[in-house]
PDB file of C-alpha atoms in Angstrom:
ATOM      1  CA  ASN A   1      -5.581   6.116  10.968  1.00  0.00           C
ATOM      2  CA  CYS A   2      -3.471   9.309  11.692  1.00  0.00           C
ATOM      3  CA  PRO A   3      -0.197   9.515  10.760  1.00  0.00           C
ATOM      4  CA  ILE A   4       0.711  11.856  13.865  1.00  0.00           C
ATOM      5  CA  CYS A   5      -1.135  10.057  16.562  1.00  0.00           C
ATOM      6  CA  PHE A   6      -1.996   6.832  15.292  1.00  0.00           C
ATOM      7  CA  GLU A   7      -5.646   7.133  16.444  1.00  0.00           C
ATOM      8  CA  PRO A   8      -8.372   6.726  13.732  1.00  0.00           C
ATOM      9  CA  TRP A   9     -10.239   9.628  11.458  1.00  0.00           C
ATOM     10  CA  THR A  10     -13.724  10.688  12.568  1.00  0.00           C
ATOM     11  CA  SER A  11     -16.277  11.900  10.598  1.00  0.00           C
ATOM     12  CA  VAL A  12     -16.895  15.564  12.445  1.00  0.00           C
ATOM     13  CA  GLY A  13     -15.540  17.093  15.488  1.00  0.00           C
ATOM     14  CA  PRO A  14     -11.751  17.810  16.216  1.00  0.00           C
ATOM     15  CA  HIS A  15      -9.906  14.760  14.768  1.00  0.00           C
ATOM     16  CA  ARG A  16     -11.912  15.084  11.785  1.00  0.00           C
ATOM     17  CA  ILE A  17     -10.524  13.745   8.102  1.00  0.00           C
ATOM     18  CA  CYS A  18      -8.107  16.468   6.494  1.00  0.00           C
ATOM     19  CA  THR A  19      -5.644  17.124   4.037  1.00  0.00           C
ATOM     20  CA  LEU A  20      -3.075  19.689   3.721  1.00  0.00           C
ATOM     21  CA  LYS A  21      -2.004  21.065  -0.107  1.00  0.00           C
ATOM     22  CA  CYS A  22       0.486  18.236  -0.518  1.00  0.00           C
ATOM     23  CA  GLY A  23      -3.014  15.419  -0.499  1.00  0.00           C
ATOM     24  CA  HIS A  24      -1.752  13.788   3.423  1.00  0.00           C
ATOM     25  CA  LEU A  25      -4.452  13.156   5.047  1.00  0.00           C
ATOM     26  CA  PHE A  26      -4.494  14.071   8.848  1.00  0.00           C
ATOM     27  CA  GLY A  27      -6.616  14.279  12.154  1.00  0.00           C
ATOM     28  CA  ARG A  28      -7.459  17.892  11.668  1.00  0.00           C
ATOM     29  CA  SER A  29      -6.483  18.088  15.685  1.00  0.00           C
ATOM     30  CA  CYS A  30      -3.330  16.968  15.329  1.00  0.00           C
ATOM     31  CA  ILE A  31      -2.252  18.464  11.597  1.00  0.00           C
ATOM     32  CA  ALA A  32      -3.305  21.789  13.794  1.00  0.00           C
ATOM     33  CA  LYS A  33      -0.904  21.474  16.655  1.00  0.00           C
ATOM     34  CA  TRP A  34       1.823  20.053  14.547  1.00  0.00           C
ATOM     35  CA  LEU A  35       2.168  22.751  12.731  1.00  0.00           C
ATOM     36  CA  LEU A  36       1.363  25.426  15.697  1.00  0.00           C
ATOM     37  CA  ASN A  37       4.118  24.036  17.869  1.00  0.00           C
ATOM     38  CA  ARG A  38       6.526  24.783  14.724  1.00  0.00           C
ATOM     39  CA  LEU A  39       7.560  28.048  15.624  1.00  0.00           C
ATOM     40  CA  LYS A  40       9.669  28.717  12.482  1.00  0.00           C
ATOM     41  CA  LYS A  41       8.392  30.358   9.435  1.00  0.00           C
ATOM     42  CA  ASN A  42       8.910  27.031   7.456  1.00  0.00           C
ATOM     43  CA  THR A  43       6.071  24.271   9.095  1.00  0.00           C
ATOM     44  CA  THR A  44       5.826  21.247   6.549  1.00  0.00           C
ATOM     45  CA  CYS A  45       4.044  18.468   6.050  1.00  0.00           C
ATOM     46  CA  PRO A  46       5.250  15.716   8.719  1.00  0.00           C
ATOM     47  CA  GLN A  47       4.956  13.363   5.492  1.00  0.00           C
ATOM     48  CA  CYS A  48       6.387  14.602   2.608  1.00  0.00           C
ATOM     49  CA  ASN A  49       8.056  18.246   3.841  1.00  0.00           C
ATOM     50  CA  SER A  50       6.127  20.483   1.446  1.00  0.00           C
ATOM     51  CA  LYS A  51       5.864  24.074   3.035  1.00  0.00           C
ATOM     52  CA  ALA A  52       2.378  24.379   4.845  1.00  0.00           C
ATOM     53  CA  ILE A  53       0.543  26.809   6.916  1.00  0.00           C
ATOM     54  CA  ARG A  54      -2.768  26.366   8.922  1.00  0.00           C
ATOM     55  CA  SER A  55      -4.917  27.855   6.443  1.00  0.00           C
ATOM     56  CA  ASP A  56      -3.793  24.808   4.147  1.00  0.00           C
ATOM     57  CA  ILE A  57      -5.816  22.483   6.442  1.00  0.00           C
ATOM     58  CA  ILE A  58      -8.761  21.512   4.731  1.00  0.00           C
ATOM     59  CA  ASN A  59     -11.385  19.612   5.992  1.00  0.00           C
ATOM     60  CA  LEU A  60     -12.713  16.396   3.975  1.00  0.00           C
ATOM     61  CA  TYR A  61     -16.278  15.571   3.816  1.00  0.00           C
ATOM     62  CA  SER A  62     -17.241  11.668   3.764  1.00  0.00           C
ATOM     63  CA  THR A  63     -19.733   9.157   5.710  1.00  0.00           C
ATOM     64  CA  LYS A  64     -17.359   6.536   5.555  1.00  0.00           C
ATOM     65  CA  PHE A  65     -13.348   5.941   5.384  1.00  0.00           C
ATOM     66  CA  SER A  66     -11.857   2.550   3.971  1.00  0.00           C
ATOM     67  CA  VAL A  67      -8.768   2.633   2.775  1.00  0.00           C
ATOM     68  CA  VAL A  68      -7.935  -0.601   0.077  1.00  0.00           C
ATOM     69  CA  ASP A  69      -4.650  -2.159   0.473  1.00  0.00           C
ATOM     70  CA  ASN A  70      -4.271  -3.207  -3.213  1.00  0.00           C
ATOM     71  CA  ALA A  71      -0.367  -4.183  -2.974  1.00  0.00           C
ATOM     72  CA  LEU A  72      -1.399  -8.117  -3.632  1.00  0.00           C
ATOM     73  CA  ILE A  73      -3.417  -6.633  -6.800  1.00  0.00           C
ATOM     74  CA  GLU A  74      -0.491  -4.680  -8.463  1.00  0.00           C
ATOM     75  CA  GLN A  75       1.795  -7.410  -7.344  1.00  0.00           C
ATOM     76  CA  VAL A  76      -0.398 -10.331  -9.256  1.00  0.00           C
ATOM     77  CA  GLN A  77      -0.714  -7.745 -12.126  1.00  0.00           C
ATOM     78  CA  GLN A  78       2.728  -7.325 -12.934  1.00  0.00           C
ATOM     79  CA  GLN A  79       3.193 -10.920 -12.382  1.00  0.00           C
ATOM     80  CA  LEU A  80       0.625 -11.690 -14.972  1.00  0.00           C
ATOM     81  CA  SER A  81       2.370  -9.192 -17.302  1.00  0.00           C
ATOM     82  CA  GLU A  82       5.320 -10.664 -16.806  1.00  0.00           C
ATOM     83  CA  GLU A  83       4.090 -14.455 -17.508  1.00  0.00           C
ATOM     84  CA  ARG A  84       2.110 -12.632 -20.565  1.00  0.00           C
ATOM     85  CA  GLU A  85       5.558 -11.224 -21.724  1.00  0.00           C
ATOM     86  CA  THR A  86       7.627 -15.104 -21.259  1.00  0.00           C
ATOM     87  CA  ARG A  87       4.755 -16.859 -22.894  1.00  0.00           C
ATOM     88  CA  THR A  88       4.344 -14.572 -26.381  1.00  0.00           C
ATOM     89  CA  LYS A  89       8.614 -15.268 -26.015  1.00  0.00           C
ATOM     90  CA  MET A  90       7.928 -18.835 -25.708  1.00  0.00           C
ATOM     91  CA  GLU A  91       4.951 -18.801 -28.015  1.00  0.00           C
ATOM     92  CA  SER A  92       7.751 -17.049 -30.796  1.00  0.00           C
ATOM     93  CA  SER A  93      10.605 -19.661 -29.917  1.00  0.00           C
ATOM     94  CA  SER A  94       8.110 -22.580 -30.969  1.00  0.00           C
ATOM     95  CA  TYR A  95       6.971 -21.375 -33.662  1.00  0.00           C
ATOM     96  CA  HIS A  96      10.398 -20.804 -35.329  1.00  0.00           C
ATOM     97  CA  THR A  97      11.615 -23.847 -33.918  1.00  0.00           C
ATOM     98  CA  THR A  98       9.243 -25.658 -35.888  1.00  0.00           C
ATOM     99  CA  MET A  99       9.658 -23.701 -39.049  1.00  0.00           C
ATOM    100  CA  LYS A 100      13.341 -24.654 -38.861  1.00  0.00           C
ATOM    101  CA  LEU A 101      11.599 -28.413 -38.078  1.00  0.00           C
ATOM    102  CA  ASN A 102       9.849 -28.385 -41.674  1.00  0.00           C
ATOM    103  CA  VAL A 103      12.803 -26.652 -43.677  1.00  0.00           C
ATOM    104  CA  LEU A 104      14.378 -29.336 -41.733  1.00  0.00           C
ATOM    105  CA  ILE A 105      12.229 -32.611 -42.854  1.00  0.00           C
ATOM    106  CA  THR A 106      11.891 -31.385 -46.131  1.00  0.00           C
ATOM    107  CA  GLU A 107      15.871 -30.916 -46.680  1.00  0.00           C
ATOM    108  CA  MET A 108      15.636 -34.616 -45.584  1.00  0.00           C
ATOM    109  CA  ASP A 109      12.728 -35.709 -47.871  1.00  0.00           C
ATOM    110  CA  ILE A 110      15.385 -34.449 -50.893  1.00  0.00           C
ATOM    111  CA  LEU A 111      18.044 -35.946 -49.302  1.00  0.00           C
ATOM    112  CA  LYS A 112      16.609 -39.437 -48.861  1.00  0.00           C
ATOM    113  CA  LYS A 113      15.122 -39.177 -52.504  1.00  0.00           C
ATOM    114  CA  GLU A 114      18.788 -38.591 -54.000  1.00  0.00           C
ATOM    115  CA  ASN A 115      19.981 -41.388 -51.912  1.00  0.00           C
ATOM    116  CA  THR A 116      17.422 -43.597 -53.067  1.00  0.00           C
ATOM    117  CA  ASN A 117      18.682 -41.981 -56.948  1.00  0.00           C
ATOM    118  CA  LEU A 118      22.232 -42.854 -56.392  1.00  0.00           C
ATOM    119  CA  LYS A 119      21.766 -46.439 -54.769  1.00  0.00           C
ATOM    120  CA  ARG A 120      19.468 -47.321 -58.008  1.00  0.00           C
ATOM    121  CA  LYS A 121      22.970 -45.814 -59.918  1.00  0.00           C
ATOM    122  CA  ILE A 122      24.854 -48.383 -58.348  1.00  0.00           C
TER     123      ILE A 122
END
């Protein structure tokens, strides 16, 4: 939808979809009026305030318009990345804990043998 009038764009006619050099999309009639009604020299894009003049309006040619809201996808991908990072840290921690356990078990076995030998000497 056009951010000026909030009406759907069309592929032909006065409200056809167009863009300015900055890349923001508008209905042609709306952005033309917007730029014409600004009597000052410094006319700007209503979205980002970058300088714009009527000759900057570029028609876009397409038979179908659709906008995909990928915010949820981006959020899920971010969560997946964070979960993978957490999993990697946990696996590393688990590996180090297992290694420490193995060292302690080995030390315990050595001490048991030493204890057994000392008991025999008594």
